[in-house]
Short mmCIF file of C-alpha atoms and ligand atoms in Angstrom, two decimals:
data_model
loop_
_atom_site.label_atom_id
_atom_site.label_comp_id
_atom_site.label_asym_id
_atom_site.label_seq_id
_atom_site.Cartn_x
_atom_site.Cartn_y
_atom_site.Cartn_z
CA UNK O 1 76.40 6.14 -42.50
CA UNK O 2 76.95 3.34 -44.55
CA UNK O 3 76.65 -0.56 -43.60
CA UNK O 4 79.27 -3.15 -44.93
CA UNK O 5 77.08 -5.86 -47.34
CA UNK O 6 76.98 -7.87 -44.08
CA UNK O 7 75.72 -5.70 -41.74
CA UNK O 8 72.97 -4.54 -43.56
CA UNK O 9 71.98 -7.82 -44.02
CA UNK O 10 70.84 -8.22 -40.03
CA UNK O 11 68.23 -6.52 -39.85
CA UNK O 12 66.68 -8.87 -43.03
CA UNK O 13 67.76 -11.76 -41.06
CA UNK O 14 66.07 -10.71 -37.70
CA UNK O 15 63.07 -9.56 -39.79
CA UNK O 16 62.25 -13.00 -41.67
CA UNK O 17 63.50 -14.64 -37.86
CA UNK O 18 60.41 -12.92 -36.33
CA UNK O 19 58.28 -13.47 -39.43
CA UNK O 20 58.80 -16.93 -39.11
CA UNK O 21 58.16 -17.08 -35.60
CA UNK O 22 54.79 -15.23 -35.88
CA UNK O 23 53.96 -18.05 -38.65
CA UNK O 24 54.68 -20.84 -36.12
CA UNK O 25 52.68 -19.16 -33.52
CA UNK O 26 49.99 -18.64 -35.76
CA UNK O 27 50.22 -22.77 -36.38
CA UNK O 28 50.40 -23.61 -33.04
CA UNK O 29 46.91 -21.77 -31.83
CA UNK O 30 45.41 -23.01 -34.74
CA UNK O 31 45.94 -26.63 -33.45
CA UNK O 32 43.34 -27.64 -31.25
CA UNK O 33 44.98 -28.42 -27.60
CA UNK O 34 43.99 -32.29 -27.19
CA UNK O 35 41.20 -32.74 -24.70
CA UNK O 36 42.08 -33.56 -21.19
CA UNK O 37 41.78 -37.61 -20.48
CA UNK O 38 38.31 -38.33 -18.89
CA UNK O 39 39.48 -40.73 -17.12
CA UNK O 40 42.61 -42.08 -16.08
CA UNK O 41 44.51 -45.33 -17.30
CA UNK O 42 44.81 -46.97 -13.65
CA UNK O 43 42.12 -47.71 -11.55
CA UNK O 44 38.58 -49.00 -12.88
CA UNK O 45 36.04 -51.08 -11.82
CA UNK O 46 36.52 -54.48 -10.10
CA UNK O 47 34.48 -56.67 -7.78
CA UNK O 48 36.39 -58.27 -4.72
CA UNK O 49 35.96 -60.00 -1.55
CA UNK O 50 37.22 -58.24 1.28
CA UNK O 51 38.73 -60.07 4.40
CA UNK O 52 35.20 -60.24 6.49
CA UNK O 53 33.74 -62.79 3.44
CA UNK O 54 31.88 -59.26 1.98
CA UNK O 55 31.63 -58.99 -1.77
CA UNK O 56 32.76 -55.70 -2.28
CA UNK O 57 33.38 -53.51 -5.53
CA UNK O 58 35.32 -49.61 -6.37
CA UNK O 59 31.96 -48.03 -5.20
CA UNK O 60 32.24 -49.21 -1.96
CA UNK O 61 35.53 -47.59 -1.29
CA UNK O 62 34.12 -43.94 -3.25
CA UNK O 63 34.03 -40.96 -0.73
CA UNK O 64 37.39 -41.42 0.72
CA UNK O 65 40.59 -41.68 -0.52
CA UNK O 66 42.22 -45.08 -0.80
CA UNK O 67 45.46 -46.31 -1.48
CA UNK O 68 46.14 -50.11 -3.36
CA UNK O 69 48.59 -52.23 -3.25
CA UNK O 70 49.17 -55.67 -4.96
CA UNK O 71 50.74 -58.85 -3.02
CA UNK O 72 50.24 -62.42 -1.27
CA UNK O 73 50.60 -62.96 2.71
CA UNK O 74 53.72 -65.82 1.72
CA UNK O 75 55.49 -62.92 0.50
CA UNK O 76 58.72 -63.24 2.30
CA UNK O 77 59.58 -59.24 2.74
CA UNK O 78 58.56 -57.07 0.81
CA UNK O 79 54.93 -56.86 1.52
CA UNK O 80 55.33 -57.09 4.79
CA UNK O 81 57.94 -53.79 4.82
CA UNK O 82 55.14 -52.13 2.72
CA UNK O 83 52.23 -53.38 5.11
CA UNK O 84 54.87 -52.05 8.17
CA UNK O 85 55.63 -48.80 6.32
CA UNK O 86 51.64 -48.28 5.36
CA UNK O 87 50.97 -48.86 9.00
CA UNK O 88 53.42 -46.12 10.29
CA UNK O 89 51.48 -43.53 8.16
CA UNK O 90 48.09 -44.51 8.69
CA UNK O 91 49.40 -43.82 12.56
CA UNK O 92 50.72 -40.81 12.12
CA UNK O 93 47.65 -39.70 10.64
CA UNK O 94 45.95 -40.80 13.69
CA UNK O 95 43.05 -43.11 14.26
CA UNK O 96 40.25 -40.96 12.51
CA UNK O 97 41.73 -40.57 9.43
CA UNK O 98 38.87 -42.07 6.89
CA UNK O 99 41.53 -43.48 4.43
CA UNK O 100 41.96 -47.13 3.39
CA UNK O 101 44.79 -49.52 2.05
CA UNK O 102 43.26 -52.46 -0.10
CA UNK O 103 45.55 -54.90 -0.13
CA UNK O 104 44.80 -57.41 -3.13
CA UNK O 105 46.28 -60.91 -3.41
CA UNK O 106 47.60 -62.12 -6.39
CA UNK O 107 48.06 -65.40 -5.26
CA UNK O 108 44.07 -66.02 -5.11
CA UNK O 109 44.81 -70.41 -4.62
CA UNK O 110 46.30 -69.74 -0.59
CA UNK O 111 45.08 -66.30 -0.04
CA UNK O 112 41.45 -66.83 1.55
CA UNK O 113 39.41 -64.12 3.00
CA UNK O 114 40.34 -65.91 6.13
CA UNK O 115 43.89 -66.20 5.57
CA UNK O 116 44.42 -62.52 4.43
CA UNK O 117 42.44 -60.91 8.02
CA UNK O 118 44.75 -63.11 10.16
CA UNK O 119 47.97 -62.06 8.23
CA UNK O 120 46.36 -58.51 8.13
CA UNK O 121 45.84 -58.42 11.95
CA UNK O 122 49.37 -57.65 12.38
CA UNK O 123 48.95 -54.51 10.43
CA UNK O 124 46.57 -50.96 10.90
CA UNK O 125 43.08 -51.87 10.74
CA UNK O 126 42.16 -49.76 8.36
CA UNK O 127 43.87 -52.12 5.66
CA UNK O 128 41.58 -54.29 3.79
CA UNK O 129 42.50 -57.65 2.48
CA UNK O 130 40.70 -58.10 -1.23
CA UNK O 131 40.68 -61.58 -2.61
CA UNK O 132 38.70 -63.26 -5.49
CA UNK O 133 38.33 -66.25 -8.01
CA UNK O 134 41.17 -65.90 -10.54
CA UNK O 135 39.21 -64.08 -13.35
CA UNK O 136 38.56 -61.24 -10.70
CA UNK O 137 42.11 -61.36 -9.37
CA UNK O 138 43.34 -60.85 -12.66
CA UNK O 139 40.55 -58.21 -13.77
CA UNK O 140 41.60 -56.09 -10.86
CA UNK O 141 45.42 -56.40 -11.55
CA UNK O 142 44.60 -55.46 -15.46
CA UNK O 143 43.19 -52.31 -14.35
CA UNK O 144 45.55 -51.22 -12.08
CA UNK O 145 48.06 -51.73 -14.98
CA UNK O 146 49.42 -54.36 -12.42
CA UNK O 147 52.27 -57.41 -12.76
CA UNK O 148 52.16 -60.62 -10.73
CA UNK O 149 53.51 -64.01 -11.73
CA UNK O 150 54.11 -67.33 -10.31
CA UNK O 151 57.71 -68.14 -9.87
CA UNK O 152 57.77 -71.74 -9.05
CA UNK O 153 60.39 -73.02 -5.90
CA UNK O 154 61.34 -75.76 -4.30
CA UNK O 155 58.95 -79.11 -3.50
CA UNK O 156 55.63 -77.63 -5.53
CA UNK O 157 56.05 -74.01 -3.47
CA UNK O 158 56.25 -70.77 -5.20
CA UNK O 159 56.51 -67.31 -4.72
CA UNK O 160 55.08 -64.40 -6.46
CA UNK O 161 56.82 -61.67 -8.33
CA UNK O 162 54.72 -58.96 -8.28
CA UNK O 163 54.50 -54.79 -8.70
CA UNK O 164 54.94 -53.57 -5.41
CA UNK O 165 53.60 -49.68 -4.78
CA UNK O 166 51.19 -47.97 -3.49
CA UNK O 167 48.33 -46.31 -5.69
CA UNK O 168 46.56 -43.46 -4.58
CA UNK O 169 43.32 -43.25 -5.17
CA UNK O 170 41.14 -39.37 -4.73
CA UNK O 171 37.65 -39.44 -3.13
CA UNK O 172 35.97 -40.09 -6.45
CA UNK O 173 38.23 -43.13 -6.84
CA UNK O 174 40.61 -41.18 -9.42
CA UNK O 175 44.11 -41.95 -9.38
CA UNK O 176 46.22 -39.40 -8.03
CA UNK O 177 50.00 -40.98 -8.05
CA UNK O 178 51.79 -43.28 -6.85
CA UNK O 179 52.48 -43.24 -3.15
CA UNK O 180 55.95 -43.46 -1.58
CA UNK O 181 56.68 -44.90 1.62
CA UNK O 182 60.77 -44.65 1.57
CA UNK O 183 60.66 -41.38 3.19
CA UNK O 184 59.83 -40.08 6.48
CA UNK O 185 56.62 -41.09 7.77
CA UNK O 186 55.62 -37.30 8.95
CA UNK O 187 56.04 -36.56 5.06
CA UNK O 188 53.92 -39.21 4.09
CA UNK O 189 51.15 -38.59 6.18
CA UNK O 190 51.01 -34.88 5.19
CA UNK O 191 50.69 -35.77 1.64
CA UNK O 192 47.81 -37.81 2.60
CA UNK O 193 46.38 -35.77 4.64
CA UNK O 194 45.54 -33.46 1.47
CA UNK O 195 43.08 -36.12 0.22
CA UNK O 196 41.14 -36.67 2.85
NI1 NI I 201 55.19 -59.15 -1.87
#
């Protein structure tokens, strides 16, 4: 049997095809995999008062899983949907669920520890207003990698742009993921319920 010019030239081409992948493979284990992250880019220490005057800090909240979110109690809707939706999940998860939701101002000048537990008594009890002096307010919001910023209105008022989710934070205070509240609660609650 004899191969046209072409033909025979296939089995060359295959050859030096598998050759060079056997070179790349080589390459590729002799790159060091880089080492996992030791820790993750959100989340971090921070130092707080909660809503009963307490200094708190991250340590305090270690042991349980904890979600965060960022906002101000003049916030015309959207924290109070996410406070709502929270609320629906932290229900259907039912009252012995050790889980909390710090909610942190970033509008430290109005939000008082006194202001943010009578805005916060319309909500599940197990969400904890977190206010502080502006250095701490903005310590905390650096790192959660989070955005506020004063958007000034009518008469000296303002409102706050701000990010607006839900971290979730593991037992050892590692960040998981975000958390999503635009789906049924039942779903929520059973992702949570894996953290606990
Ligand atoms: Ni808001």
């Amino acid at each position: 049997m004899k191969l046209s010019p072409r033909l025979a030239l296939i089995p060359l081409i295959v050859a030096v095809a598998l050759l060079g992948a056997g070179v790349a493979t080589l390459l590729t284990r002799q790159t060091p995999a880089p080492p996992p992250p030791q820790t993750s880019l959100i989340g971090g220490p921070f130092t707080m008062t909660a809503d009963d005057g307490r200094s708190v800090t991250d340590r305090d909240f270690k042991g349980h899983p904890f979600l965060v979110y960022f906002g101000y109690t003049h916030c015309p809707d959207v924290c109070p949907t996410a406070l709502l939706d929270i609320s629906q999940v932290l229900k259907a998860l039912g009252p012995d669920a050790k889980i909390k939701v710090l909610f942190v101002t970033v509008d430290p000048a109005r939000d008082t520890p006194k202001i943010m537990k009578a805005y916060l008594a319309n909500f599940d009890p197990r969400i904890v207003g977190l206010s502080g002096t502006e250095a701490q307010t903005k310590a905390i919001e650096h790192v959660y990698r989070a955005y506020a910023k004063k958007v000034p209105g009518k008469n000296g008022d303002y409102t706050m742009d701000h990010t607006a989710i839900f971290y979730l934070m593991d037992k050892e205070g590692r960040f998981v993921s975000t958390f999503r509240t635009d789906r049924p609660v039942k779903a929520g609650a059973s992702e949570l319920q894996e953290y606990l």
